Amino acid sequence: MHTTLVISKLLKKMGWCLCKCRPSLSTFSSLLYSKTSSLPFPSTFLPSSSSTTTTPSIKSNIFSSSISSFASSSAVATGTFTWEDVFRISQSAEEEEDNNSSYLHGYFHKVQLCNRGSGKQSEFLPFVIEDQTVGFIHSGFVEHFKSFSDVFINIKDNSNGGSIGECVSLNPMLKTAEERTSAVAYVIKCLGEEHIPGIRNELYPVVSSFGSRVLFSLERAAAPYFGIKAYGIHMNGYVEIDGQKHLWIGKRSNTKQTYPGMLDHLVAGGLPHGIDCKENVVKECEEEAGIPRSISSRAKPVGAVSYMDIDGYRYKRDVLFCYDLKLPENFIPKNEDGEVESFKLIPVRQVAEVIRKTQFFKPNCSLVIIDFLFRHGYISPENFGYLDLLRSLRIGYCS
Amino acid sequence: MHTTLVISKLLKKMGWCLCKCRPSLSTFSSLLYSKTSSLPFPSTFLPSSSSTTTTPSIKSNIFSSSISSFASSSAVATGTFTWEDVFRISQSAEEEEDNNSSYLHGYFHKVQLCNRGSGKQSEFLPFVIEDQTVGFIHSGFVEHFKSFSDVFINIKDNSNGGSIGECVSLNPMLKTAEERTSAVAYVIKCLGEEHIPGIRNELYPVVSSFGSRVLFSLERAAAPYFGIKAYGIHMNGYVEIDGQKHLWIGKRSNTKQTYPGMLDHLVAGGLPHGIDCKENVVKECEEEAGIPRSISSRAKPVGAVSYMDIDGYRYKRDVLFCYDLKLPENFIPKNEDGEVESFKLIPVRQVAEVIRKTQFFKPNCSLVIIDFLFRHGYISPENFGYLDLLRSLRIGYCS
């Protein structure tokens, strides 16, 4: 079933609907759920007179940086809020009972932000190599390949009379992974930043499922344009103080190309070609938070989340392997690669409130933190929608 | 997609096939995966001369109690093995590397044991109340309802010209939950032990999804014959000794009606009408393991597993809410209701080996323990099939 349909059904079941027009102002949650970016600031969320100086930053995050940016393929979200905003919201008085029927709405909304546009799946053609579907390419984007018939071919029908229909493949002359990697890289170079912005010169393996043979490797920034599965690791770094768990949260540098200024995990990263998850966690721990191998090697794999997000020509099919690392109380993270502005240690219950009430977090971090909340007992079956939310963390191709 | 197909595909991908004939004796795993109960004892698992006295018990468990019992609707699995057998297997030398491609096979097999017969879904008719599908009833079982037209009705077509096709419903004269409960109870009483064995006089709520309105209540033993969703709680009780986690494992009483003598969680139970998960955990903790509320109230909800199992006229659609309870090192469980023969504290890695290599555990416990192994880092993305196994823990109707 299409993702949007699944989420719409879940939300409908909980008394919500996908709202594209001006919603009721009765609750903060319903406002956040709206996709309209020109809404007035919700009255239930107006700051007290003592904190007026920070109002614009919150407002711009919720409605400008998050909602409008997420809705546009070219826009980049900007987190113009401050840590002060984060802490105020995380500690704001909670009027709702956590077992009332709307308690999980804010989480559902975050899942939805990672799973847009599934109704548009039919606009994409399967990208097939050696009879395995490794991706999906928008029929509009396929037009760019017309001048590159020595690399890409269109298959109108399955010659065996089967049912695969129209799909995109690579020229059968390209037999080895190396030949394919090099030929596709040439096309990507020709298309350039105009068609594939943000080229990083970092290769992702192209596989039909995790652990299967690598058919070729592809520039990371191009992955969504080819709809290939991208794998990553996200690590929740936490500390237990007097029996209460706290999460180390990063705020991305304002100069980051993607999601500048937004909240992030202590450690996260894509899984490039040629490195396994465990080694990647250790490597990213060192680079992103200055965590030495003696500590990072204790990080535990704890599951995975997945999502599929269609946005224009981009079809993201991401699987994030989740890790937990319990850190010593006295450990202070230190970013080594300039990608993080600062870190703060925040009680898990307060992090949960930030996830529920704002869009301060880089969207896919929300999924991994919601997964953490499930596994550590912060969401319970008494919360209406428990099983629906749990299932929604693995929408898409978790394989 | 049908469950069997899904699992078959996963296993095929890993180089396995669903084997109904005499399998190769080359590996212990492939033998365990067979459904044939008349196989010779595997040579790779022959006991040493010093332990011949325990051979019959292991043999009878693996091939008689587990495989043949699980394959028959009337048979009840019997755990005629001893704790000595459990410990020997749990500590047996591990020849396989945990990152080789077959390491997860034993776990996949346990998932399969809980998800049989999905190819037979078409033999069942939807059981619909107030336009909600609450269950599935075998067309053969529906025959029993012919003398009870004041209670059950067959709907051949949707009068609105829709697509629901043939289904079973309750007589529309039965308007309230109480009227339905009482009328269906009457039919179940008339059908008696011959058609619905093991009647317990314990009511389960009938709902379309967890938390939705209870449409009526049904005798627990009848639930699979009506294919209604049954919910339960399973709790992993663990202790941390010198940084190593150990699970408290129960061995069911040999006089238990179901799965006598088999291994079980410290605490588990169905979720009857009128009690929420949290309270049920506290209640079962007291009854099954003598855990006082002061400790059991710390049990954490950590997710859910689900499975669907078709066996003759029975269609089990179970969702188990998983709980973890970290117990004090000096706590010794004590069964209060006579349903547990004894408890043992076993290092998690050894419990994992028992799950992988035997069928000593009550089948659905395996799923919950595999979920524990995922959440606590005992299975890692480097294990081939990681994502497939993770997904397989929520087959069926996890709602």
Short mmCIF file of C-alpha atoms in Angstrom, two decimals, chain A:
data_model
loop_
_atom_site.label_atom_id
_atom_site.label_comp_id
_atom_site.label_asym_id
_atom_site.label_seq_id
_atom_site.Cartn_x
_atom_site.Cartn_y
_atom_site.Cartn_z
CA MET A 1 0.00 0.00 0.00
CA HIS A 2 1.25 3.51 -0.68
CA THR A 3 2.90 5.17 2.27
CA THR A 4 0.68 8.24 2.20
CA LEU A 5 -2.35 6.00 2.24
CA VAL A 6 -0.99 4.03 5.17
CA ILE A 7 -0.24 7.17 7.17
CA SER A 8 -3.52 8.81 6.16
CA LYS A 9 -5.36 5.74 7.39
CA LEU A 10 -3.47 5.73 10.65
CA LEU A 11 -4.13 9.40 11.20
CA LYS A 12 -7.78 9.07 10.19
CA LYS A 13 -8.14 6.25 12.68
CA MET A 14 -6.86 8.66 15.29
CA GLY A 15 -9.25 11.39 14.27
CA TRP A 16 -6.85 13.31 12.04
CA CYS A 17 -6.87 14.12 8.39
CA LEU A 18 -4.24 15.25 5.89
CA CYS A 19 -4.83 18.97 5.92
CA LYS A 20 -3.82 21.19 3.02
CA CYS A 21 -6.04 24.11 3.88
CA ARG A 22 -6.11 26.33 6.91
CA PRO A 23 -6.60 24.06 9.90
CA SER A 24 -8.36 24.66 13.16
CA LEU A 25 -6.25 26.54 15.64
CA SER A 26 -7.60 24.52 18.49
CA THR A 27 -4.46 22.56 19.13
CA PHE A 28 -0.79 23.08 18.59
CA SER A 29 -0.47 19.60 17.15
CA SER A 30 -3.01 20.15 14.43
CA LEU A 31 -1.16 23.29 13.39
CA LEU A 32 2.12 21.48 13.20
CA TYR A 33 0.52 18.81 11.13
CA SER A 34 -0.60 21.31 8.51
CA LYS A 35 1.53 21.73 5.43
CA THR A 36 0.53 25.35 5.01
CA SER A 37 3.43 27.66 5.68
CA SER A 38 1.53 30.95 5.83
CA LEU A 39 -0.34 30.20 9.01
CA PRO A 40 -0.51 32.61 11.91
CA PHE A 41 1.58 31.71 14.90
CA PRO A 42 -0.53 29.43 17.07
CA SER A 43 -2.07 31.20 20.01
CA THR A 44 -1.42 28.25 22.29
CA PHE A 45 2.25 28.67 21.61
CA LEU A 46 2.64 32.42 21.97
CA PRO A 47 5.63 33.24 24.11
CA SER A 48 5.29 35.02 27.40
CA SER A 49 6.31 38.67 27.42
CA SER A 50 9.60 37.78 29.03
CA SER A 51 10.75 35.78 26.07
CA THR A 52 9.64 37.82 23.12
CA THR A 53 13.17 38.13 21.86
CA THR A 54 13.26 34.51 20.91
CA THR A 55 9.86 34.33 19.27
CA PRO A 56 10.93 34.95 15.70
CA SER A 57 13.45 32.17 15.77
CA ILE A 58 10.90 29.60 16.92
CA LYS A 59 8.39 30.87 14.45
CA SER A 60 10.81 30.76 11.59
CA ASN A 61 11.80 27.24 12.41
CA ILE A 62 8.36 25.81 12.70
CA PHE A 63 6.87 27.44 9.68
CA SER A 64 9.66 28.65 7.49
CA SER A 65 12.60 26.40 7.95
CA SER A 66 10.82 23.17 8.53
CA ILE A 67 7.51 23.07 6.77
CA SER A 68 8.28 25.14 3.73
CA SER A 69 11.75 23.71 3.27
CA PHE A 70 10.62 20.13 3.52
CA ALA A 71 7.99 20.82 0.92
CA SER A 72 10.47 22.01 -1.68
CA SER A 73 13.14 19.98 -3.38
CA SER A 74 15.62 22.81 -3.73
CA ALA A 75 15.15 24.51 -0.40
CA VAL A 76 17.39 23.63 2.49
CA ALA A 77 16.03 23.64 5.98
CA THR A 78 17.64 26.16 8.27
CA GLY A 79 17.52 25.93 12.03
CA THR A 80 17.52 29.53 13.15
CA PHE A 81 16.37 28.66 16.65
CA THR A 82 18.66 28.66 19.65
CA TRP A 83 19.40 26.16 22.42
CA GLU A 84 17.38 28.47 24.66
CA ASP A 85 14.36 27.84 22.46
CA VAL A 86 14.98 24.11 22.61
CA PHE A 87 15.13 24.05 26.39
CA ARG A 88 12.07 26.24 26.86
CA ILE A 89 9.95 24.03 24.64
CA SER A 90 11.32 20.82 26.13
CA GLN A 91 10.31 21.95 29.59
CA SER A 92 7.03 23.61 28.70
CA ALA A 93 4.09 22.62 30.86
CA GLU A 94 2.41 19.54 29.49
CA GLU A 95 -1.35 19.94 29.45
CA GLU A 96 -2.04 16.63 27.74
CA GLU A 97 -2.09 13.38 29.62
CA ASP A 98 0.35 10.99 28.02
CA ASN A 99 -2.38 8.40 27.67
CA ASN A 100 -4.86 10.62 25.93
CA SER A 101 -5.74 9.85 22.36
CA SER A 102 -3.69 12.68 20.84
CA TYR A 103 -0.43 12.16 22.71
CA LEU A 104 1.32 10.42 19.79
CA HIS A 105 0.17 12.88 17.09
CA GLY A 106 3.41 14.85 17.14
CA TYR A 107 5.39 11.66 16.53
CA PHE A 108 3.13 10.55 13.67
CA HIS A 109 3.70 13.90 12.06
CA LYS A 110 7.48 13.42 12.15
CA VAL A 111 7.13 10.01 10.51
CA GLN A 112 5.03 11.63 7.82
CA LEU A 113 7.71 14.26 7.12
CA CYS A 114 10.08 11.43 6.17
CA ASN A 115 7.55 9.63 3.99
CA ARG A 116 6.19 12.09 1.47
CA GLY A 117 4.84 11.62 -2.00
CA SER A 118 4.19 7.90 -2.14
CA GLY A 119 1.20 8.62 -4.38
CA LYS A 120 3.74 9.59 -7.02
CA GLN A 121 5.44 6.22 -7.23
CA SER A 122 3.90 5.66 -10.65
CA GLU A 123 5.97 8.54 -12.04
CA PHE A 124 9.11 6.46 -11.56
CA LEU A 125 10.55 3.65 -13.69
CA PRO A 126 12.30 0.70 -12.08
CA PHE A 127 16.07 0.78 -12.48
CA VAL A 128 17.04 -2.83 -13.13
CA ILE A 129 20.49 -4.41 -13.24
CA GLU A 130 21.04 -8.14 -13.72
CA ASP A 131 17.30 -8.72 -13.24
CA GLN A 132 17.36 -7.02 -9.84
CA THR A 133 15.51 -3.80 -9.15
CA VAL A 134 18.10 -1.55 -7.56
CA GLY A 135 16.31 1.77 -7.83
CA PHE A 136 13.59 3.96 -9.31
CA ILE A 137 14.16 6.86 -11.71
CA HIS A 138 11.64 9.58 -12.51
CA SER A 139 10.42 9.44 -16.09
CA GLY A 140 11.33 13.13 -16.41
CA PHE A 141 14.86 12.50 -15.21
CA VAL A 142 15.24 9.58 -17.63
CA GLU A 143 14.98 12.16 -20.43
CA HIS A 144 18.49 13.31 -19.50
CA PHE A 145 19.83 9.90 -20.47
CA LYS A 146 18.89 10.20 -24.15
CA SER A 147 22.35 11.40 -25.08
CA PHE A 148 23.97 8.59 -23.12
CA SER A 149 22.71 5.45 -24.82
CA ASP A 150 26.10 3.83 -24.39
CA VAL A 151 25.43 3.94 -20.63
CA PHE A 152 21.65 3.89 -20.04
CA ILE A 153 19.05 1.97 -21.98
CA ASN A 154 15.29 1.94 -21.79
CA ILE A 155 13.66 -1.45 -21.88
CA LYS A 156 10.10 -1.16 -23.11
CA ASP A 157 9.13 -4.76 -22.64
CA ASN A 158 10.55 -7.80 -21.02
CA SER A 159 11.77 -9.89 -23.93
CA ASN A 160 10.69 -13.02 -22.10
CA GLY A 161 7.09 -11.91 -22.19
CA GLY A 162 7.15 -11.26 -18.47
CA SER A 163 5.54 -8.43 -16.62
CA ILE A 164 8.31 -6.02 -15.75
CA GLY A 165 7.09 -3.48 -18.33
CA GLU A 166 9.13 -0.38 -18.99
CA CYS A 167 12.29 0.06 -17.02
CA VAL A 168 15.72 1.64 -17.14
CA SER A 169 18.87 -0.41 -17.25
CA LEU A 170 22.55 -0.07 -18.01
CA ASN A 171 23.99 -0.89 -21.40
CA PRO A 172 24.76 -4.63 -21.30
CA MET A 173 28.25 -3.83 -22.63
CA LEU A 174 28.97 -2.60 -19.09
CA LYS A 175 29.61 -5.94 -17.46
CA THR A 176 31.69 -5.31 -14.36
CA ALA A 177 30.97 -3.14 -11.33
CA GLU A 178 34.02 -1.03 -12.18
CA GLU A 179 32.85 -0.41 -15.77
CA ARG A 180 29.39 0.59 -14.57
CA THR A 181 30.75 2.84 -11.82
CA SER A 182 32.96 4.68 -14.22
CA ALA A 183 30.33 5.02 -16.98
CA VAL A 184 27.62 6.30 -14.62
CA ALA A 185 30.10 8.68 -12.98
CA TYR A 186 30.78 10.14 -16.43
CA VAL A 187 27.06 10.80 -16.99
CA ILE A 188 26.71 12.38 -13.54
CA LYS A 189 29.68 14.62 -14.27
CA CYS A 190 28.07 15.69 -17.56
CA LEU A 191 24.72 16.39 -15.91
CA GLY A 192 26.54 18.43 -13.26
CA GLU A 193 25.31 20.49 -10.35
CA GLU A 194 22.36 21.78 -12.35
CA HIS A 195 20.68 18.40 -12.33
CA ILE A 196 22.40 16.72 -9.36
CA PRO A 197 23.24 19.37 -6.78
CA GLY A 198 25.61 18.80 -3.89
CA ILE A 199 28.01 16.36 -5.49
CA ARG A 200 30.35 15.11 -2.76
CA ASN A 201 32.68 12.69 -4.54
CA GLU A 202 31.63 9.97 -2.10
CA LEU A 203 30.54 6.63 -3.48
CA TYR A 204 27.56 4.60 -2.32
CA PRO A 205 27.24 0.91 -3.18
CA VAL A 206 24.29 -0.04 -5.40
CA VAL A 207 22.63 -3.23 -4.16
CA SER A 208 19.19 -4.79 -4.36
CA SER A 209 19.22 -5.50 -0.62
CA PHE A 210 21.63 -5.00 2.26
CA GLY A 211 24.55 -7.41 2.15
CA SER A 212 23.90 -8.54 -1.42
CA ARG A 213 26.49 -8.20 -4.17
CA VAL A 214 27.48 -4.64 -5.07
CA LEU A 215 26.47 -4.10 -8.71
CA PHE A 216 28.28 -0.78 -9.01
CA SER A 217 28.94 2.37 -6.98
CA LEU A 218 27.27 5.72 -7.31
CA GLU A 219 27.96 9.29 -6.20
CA ARG A 220 26.15 9.84 -2.90
CA ALA A 221 24.34 13.00 -4.04
CA ALA A 222 22.95 11.12 -7.03
CA ALA A 223 21.45 8.30 -4.97
CA PRO A 224 17.95 9.87 -4.67
CA TYR A 225 17.83 10.62 -8.42
CA PHE A 226 18.38 6.95 -9.09
CA GLY A 227 16.18 5.86 -6.19
CA ILE A 228 18.82 3.48 -4.95
CA LYS A 229 18.70 2.29 -1.38
CA ALA A 230 20.95 4.26 0.88
CA TYR A 231 22.09 2.90 4.22
CA GLY A 232 23.29 4.86 7.17
CA ILE A 233 24.10 4.55 10.85
CA HIS A 234 22.55 6.75 13.56
CA MET A 235 23.77 6.55 17.12
CA ASN A 236 21.95 7.63 20.25
CA GLY A 237 24.65 8.58 22.73
CA TYR A 238 23.20 8.60 26.23
CA VAL A 239 24.23 9.02 29.82
CA GLU A 240 22.44 7.74 32.90
CA ILE A 241 22.40 10.22 35.78
CA ASP A 242 20.65 9.12 38.98
CA GLY A 243 18.74 6.50 37.01
CA GLN A 244 17.49 9.05 34.44
CA LYS A 245 18.64 8.73 30.86
CA HIS A 246 19.91 11.82 29.03
CA LEU A 247 20.68 12.05 25.31
CA TRP A 248 23.59 13.98 23.86
CA ILE A 249 22.11 16.13 21.10
CA GLY A 250 24.10 18.01 18.49
CA LYS A 251 23.21 21.24 16.75
CA ARG A 252 24.44 21.22 13.18
CA SER A 253 26.77 23.91 12.04
CA ASN A 254 25.06 26.84 10.33
CA THR A 255 27.42 26.34 7.40
CA LYS A 256 26.38 22.71 6.76
CA GLN A 257 25.09 22.20 3.24
CA THR A 258 22.07 20.25 4.43
CA TYR A 259 19.82 21.07 7.40
CA PRO A 260 22.11 23.81 8.80
CA GLY A 261 21.49 24.70 12.43
CA MET A 262 19.11 21.85 13.05
CA LEU A 263 19.27 19.32 15.87
CA ASP A 264 20.97 16.02 15.20
CA HIS A 265 22.17 12.81 16.78
CA LEU A 266 25.48 12.73 18.61
CA VAL A 267 26.80 10.62 15.73
CA ALA A 268 25.30 9.71 12.35
CA GLY A 269 26.51 9.11 8.85
CA GLY A 270 25.90 7.45 5.54
CA LEU A 271 27.37 4.02 4.90
CA PRO A 272 29.82 4.40 2.04
CA HIS A 273 31.18 1.59 -0.11
CA GLY A 274 33.68 -0.72 1.53
CA ILE A 275 33.07 -0.17 5.23
CA ASP A 276 30.77 -2.14 7.52
CA CYS A 277 28.34 -0.60 10.00
CA LYS A 278 30.42 -1.28 13.07
CA GLU A 279 33.57 0.28 11.64
CA ASN A 280 31.56 3.22 10.34
CA VAL A 281 30.15 3.87 13.82
CA VAL A 282 33.67 3.91 15.26
CA LYS A 283 34.91 6.21 12.47
CA GLU A 284 32.00 8.66 12.78
CA CYS A 285 32.25 8.62 16.59
CA GLU A 286 35.82 9.83 16.28
CA GLU A 287 35.11 12.45 13.59
CA GLU A 288 31.82 13.83 14.79
CA ALA A 289 32.07 13.65 18.56
CA GLY A 290 35.67 12.85 19.47
CA ILE A 291 34.69 9.52 21.00
CA PRO A 292 37.73 7.22 21.15
CA ARG A 293 37.52 3.65 19.89
CA SER A 294 37.88 2.36 23.45
CA ILE A 295 34.39 3.78 24.13
CA SER A 296 32.77 3.68 20.68
CA SER A 297 33.46 -0.02 20.26
CA ARG A 298 30.84 -0.55 22.99
CA ALA A 299 28.09 0.94 20.77
CA LYS A 300 25.30 -1.60 20.36
CA PRO A 301 23.31 -2.26 17.20
CA VAL A 302 19.66 -2.14 18.28
CA GLY A 303 17.61 -2.40 15.09
CA ALA A 304 16.76 -0.25 12.10
CA VAL A 305 14.23 2.25 10.78
CA SER A 306 13.34 2.93 7.16
CA TYR A 307 11.41 5.45 5.10
CA MET A 308 10.72 6.34 1.51
CA ASP A 309 10.39 9.90 0.45
CA ILE A 310 9.46 11.20 -2.99
CA ASP A 311 10.20 14.84 -3.71
CA GLY A 312 10.24 15.93 -7.36
CA TYR A 313 12.74 13.75 -9.19
CA ARG A 314 14.20 12.46 -5.92
CA TYR A 315 13.16 9.12 -4.46
CA LYS A 316 14.86 8.43 -1.17
CA ARG A 317 14.78 4.85 0.05
CA ASP A 318 16.77 4.97 3.24
CA VAL A 319 17.49 2.39 5.88
CA LEU A 320 19.14 3.61 9.06
CA PHE A 321 20.84 1.13 11.36
CA CYS A 322 20.26 2.33 14.92
CA TYR A 323 22.94 2.17 17.60
CA ASP A 324 22.90 2.99 21.31
CA LEU A 325 26.04 3.99 23.15
CA LYS A 326 25.96 4.47 26.91
CA LEU A 327 28.62 7.06 27.67
CA PRO A 328 30.46 7.74 30.92
CA GLU A 329 28.88 10.56 32.92
CA ASN A 330 32.00 12.68 32.63
CA PHE A 331 32.43 12.30 28.88
CA ILE A 332 32.11 15.54 26.90
CA PRO A 333 31.76 15.18 23.12
CA LYS A 334 33.96 17.33 20.93
CA ASN A 335 33.30 17.75 17.25
CA GLU A 336 36.41 17.23 15.16
CA ASP A 337 35.17 17.95 11.62
CA GLY A 338 33.48 21.33 12.06
CA GLU A 339 30.05 19.96 11.18
CA VAL A 340 28.54 20.45 14.63
CA GLU A 341 28.15 23.83 16.31
CA SER A 342 27.69 22.44 19.82
CA PHE A 343 26.34 19.57 21.89
CA LYS A 344 23.96 19.54 24.84
CA LEU A 345 22.99 16.77 27.23
CA ILE A 346 19.20 16.70 27.56
CA PRO A 347 16.93 14.41 29.62
CA VAL A 348 15.23 11.91 27.29
CA ARG A 349 11.74 13.06 28.32
CA GLN A 350 12.63 16.59 27.26
CA VAL A 351 14.08 15.40 23.95
CA ALA A 352 10.78 13.59 23.41
CA GLU A 353 8.87 16.84 23.92
CA VAL A 354 11.07 18.62 21.37
CA ILE A 355 10.38 15.86 18.85
CA ARG A 356 6.65 15.99 19.53
CA LYS A 357 6.25 19.75 19.50
CA THR A 358 8.74 21.08 16.97
CA GLN A 359 10.53 20.37 13.77
CA PHE A 360 13.90 21.35 15.22
CA PHE A 361 15.40 17.93 14.48
CA LYS A 362 16.75 16.88 11.10
CA PRO A 363 13.74 14.81 10.01
CA ASN A 364 15.24 11.33 9.92
CA CYS A 365 16.73 11.77 13.41
CA SER A 366 13.19 11.93 14.74
CA LEU A 367 12.51 8.38 13.56
CA VAL A 368 15.62 7.02 15.27
CA ILE A 369 14.82 8.86 18.50
CA ILE A 370 11.20 7.65 18.43
CA ASP A 371 12.63 4.14 18.05
CA PHE A 372 14.81 4.85 21.12
CA LEU A 373 11.74 6.03 23.03
CA PHE A 374 9.99 2.75 22.20
CA ARG A 375 12.91 0.54 23.17
CA HIS A 376 13.57 2.35 26.44
CA GLY A 377 9.98 2.40 27.65
CA TYR A 378 9.09 6.07 27.07
CA ILE A 379 6.08 5.17 24.92
CA SER A 380 3.66 2.56 26.22
CA PRO A 381 0.80 0.43 24.88
CA GLU A 382 -1.52 2.67 26.89
CA ASN A 383 -0.70 5.47 24.40
CA PHE A 384 -3.42 5.31 21.76
CA GLY A 385 -1.86 4.43 18.40
CA TYR A 386 1.13 2.56 19.94
CA LEU A 387 1.25 -0.29 17.40
CA ASP A 388 0.53 2.01 14.45
CA LEU A 389 3.42 4.28 15.39
CA LEU A 390 5.72 1.32 15.99
CA ARG A 391 4.96 -0.09 12.53
CA SER A 392 5.35 3.30 10.88
CA LEU A 393 9.05 3.38 11.81
CA ARG A 394 9.77 0.81 9.12
CA ILE A 395 7.82 2.09 6.15
CA GLY A 396 9.36 1.48 2.79
CA TYR A 397 12.04 -0.96 1.83
CA CYS A 398 13.66 -2.11 5.05
CA SER A 399 15.86 -4.63 3.29
#
